[in-house]
């Protein structure tokens, strides 16, 4: 059984951040679950274009409000508390946080992240 406490992980190597985001990697490749689980905060007003070429990701919004744009189709989708979006085709997308409240997401990656990844210039994580 694996028990992780947020307070034990904060400020350590699993507490990753970059421009407009901070992500606490609660489960990583180390735990050998086949996926990783993250608590991710996106800063109010942030806009990020991402494309996870080597990972599938699902995000469940806990709080805040934003719009995710599928860059292949141009379709916009409102994301708010209680909404899940899944990037099941390695979808290139832009996530924009609307309003003055940060967005809190719980995200799952497959394959699992190692825990110290940051976005490359193209918005992806390495394989």
Coordinates of C-alpha atoms in Angstrom, one line a residue:
X1 CA 0.0 0.0 0.0
X2 CA 1.2 3.5 -0.9
X3 CA 0.5 6.5 1.3
X4 CA 1.5 10.0 0.2
X5 CA 0.9 13.2 2.1
X6 CA 1.0 16.5 0.3
X7 CA 2.8 18.1 3.2
X8 CA 5.6 15.5 2.8
X9 CA 6.1 16.2 -0.9
X10 CA 5.9 20.0 -1.0
X11 CA 9.2 21.7 -1.6
X12 CA 10.9 18.4 -2.7
X13 CA 11.9 17.0 -6.0
X14 CA 8.2 16.1 -6.8
X15 CA 7.1 19.7 -6.5
X16 CA 7.6 20.8 -10.1
X17 CA 6.8 24.2 -11.6
X18 CA 7.2 26.4 -14.6
X19 CA 5.7 29.6 -16.0
X20 CA 2.1 29.6 -15.0
X21 CA 1.9 26.2 -13.3
X22 CA 2.9 24.2 -10.3
X23 CA 2.4 20.4 -10.1
X24 CA 2.8 18.1 -7.1
X25 CA 3.6 14.6 -8.3
X26 CA 1.7 12.4 -5.9
X27 CA 2.4 9.1 -7.7
X28 CA 5.2 8.6 -10.2
X29 CA 7.0 5.9 -12.1
X30 CA 8.8 5.0 -8.9
X31 CA 5.6 3.6 -7.4
X32 CA 5.1 1.2 -10.4
X33 CA 1.4 1.8 -10.8
X34 CA 1.6 2.3 -14.6
X35 CA 0.3 5.9 -14.3
X36 CA 1.1 9.1 -12.4
X37 CA -1.2 11.2 -10.4
X38 CA -0.7 15.0 -9.9
X39 CA -2.2 17.9 -8.2
X40 CA -1.7 20.8 -10.6
X41 CA -2.3 24.5 -10.1
X42 CA -2.6 26.7 -13.2
X43 CA -2.2 30.4 -12.4
X44 CA -5.0 32.8 -13.0
X45 CA -4.6 34.4 -16.4
X46 CA -2.2 31.8 -17.6
X47 CA -2.3 30.4 -21.2
X48 CA -0.3 27.4 -22.2
X49 CA 0.0 25.5 -25.4
X50 CA 0.9 21.9 -24.8
X51 CA 1.2 18.6 -26.7
X52 CA 2.1 15.5 -24.8
X53 CA 3.6 13.5 -27.7
X54 CA 4.7 10.6 -25.4
X55 CA 1.9 10.6 -22.8
X56 CA -1.8 10.4 -22.5
X57 CA -3.3 12.8 -20.0
X58 CA -6.7 13.1 -18.2
X59 CA -7.5 16.2 -16.1
X60 CA -10.3 16.6 -13.6
X61 CA -11.0 20.2 -12.6
X62 CA -11.5 20.7 -8.8
X63 CA -11.8 24.5 -8.9
X64 CA -11.3 27.5 -11.1
X65 CA -12.5 28.0 -14.7
X66 CA -10.8 27.9 -18.0
X67 CA -11.1 27.0 -21.7
X68 CA -9.2 24.2 -23.4
X69 CA -8.9 24.6 -27.2
X70 CA -8.3 21.6 -29.5
X71 CA -5.8 23.0 -31.9
X72 CA -6.6 20.4 -34.6
X73 CA -10.2 21.4 -34.8
X74 CA -10.3 24.9 -33.2
X75 CA -13.1 23.7 -30.8
X76 CA -13.2 25.4 -27.4
X77 CA -14.4 23.6 -24.3
X78 CA -15.2 25.3 -21.0
X79 CA -13.5 23.6 -18.1
X80 CA -14.8 24.2 -14.6
X81 CA -15.2 22.3 -11.3
X82 CA -16.6 18.9 -12.1
X83 CA -15.4 18.7 -15.7
X84 CA -12.9 16.2 -17.0
X85 CA -10.9 16.5 -20.2
X86 CA -8.8 13.7 -21.6
X87 CA -6.1 14.1 -24.3
X88 CA -6.6 10.6 -25.7
X89 CA -4.9 11.4 -29.1
X90 CA -1.9 13.3 -27.8
X91 CA -3.9 16.3 -28.7
X92 CA -2.1 19.6 -29.2
X93 CA -4.1 22.1 -27.1
X94 CA -4.2 25.5 -25.4
X95 CA -5.4 25.8 -21.8
X96 CA -6.4 29.3 -20.7
X97 CA -7.5 30.1 -17.1
X98 CA -10.4 32.5 -17.1
X99 CA -11.0 35.0 -14.3
X100 CA -8.9 35.8 -11.3
X101 CA -8.9 32.4 -9.6
X102 CA -6.2 29.8 -10.1
X103 CA -7.4 26.5 -11.6
X104 CA -6.8 23.3 -9.6
X105 CA -6.6 20.1 -11.7
X106 CA -6.0 16.5 -10.7
X107 CA -4.2 15.0 -13.7
X108 CA -3.3 11.4 -14.6
X109 CA -0.5 10.6 -17.1
X110 CA 0.2 7.3 -18.9
X111 CA 2.9 6.3 -19.0
X112 CA 3.8 7.5 -15.6
X113 CA 5.9 10.6 -15.1
X114 CA 9.3 10.3 -13.3
X115 CA 8.3 13.4 -11.3
X116 CA 10.8 16.1 -12.3
X117 CA 9.6 16.8 -15.8
X118 CA 9.0 20.3 -17.1
X119 CA 7.6 21.3 -20.5
X120 CA 9.9 21.5 -23.4
X121 CA 9.9 24.3 -26.0
X122 CA 7.2 22.4 -27.9
X123 CA 5.0 22.0 -24.8
X124 CA 5.7 18.3 -24.3
X125 CA 7.5 16.1 -21.8
X126 CA 10.3 13.9 -22.9
X127 CA 9.6 10.2 -23.5

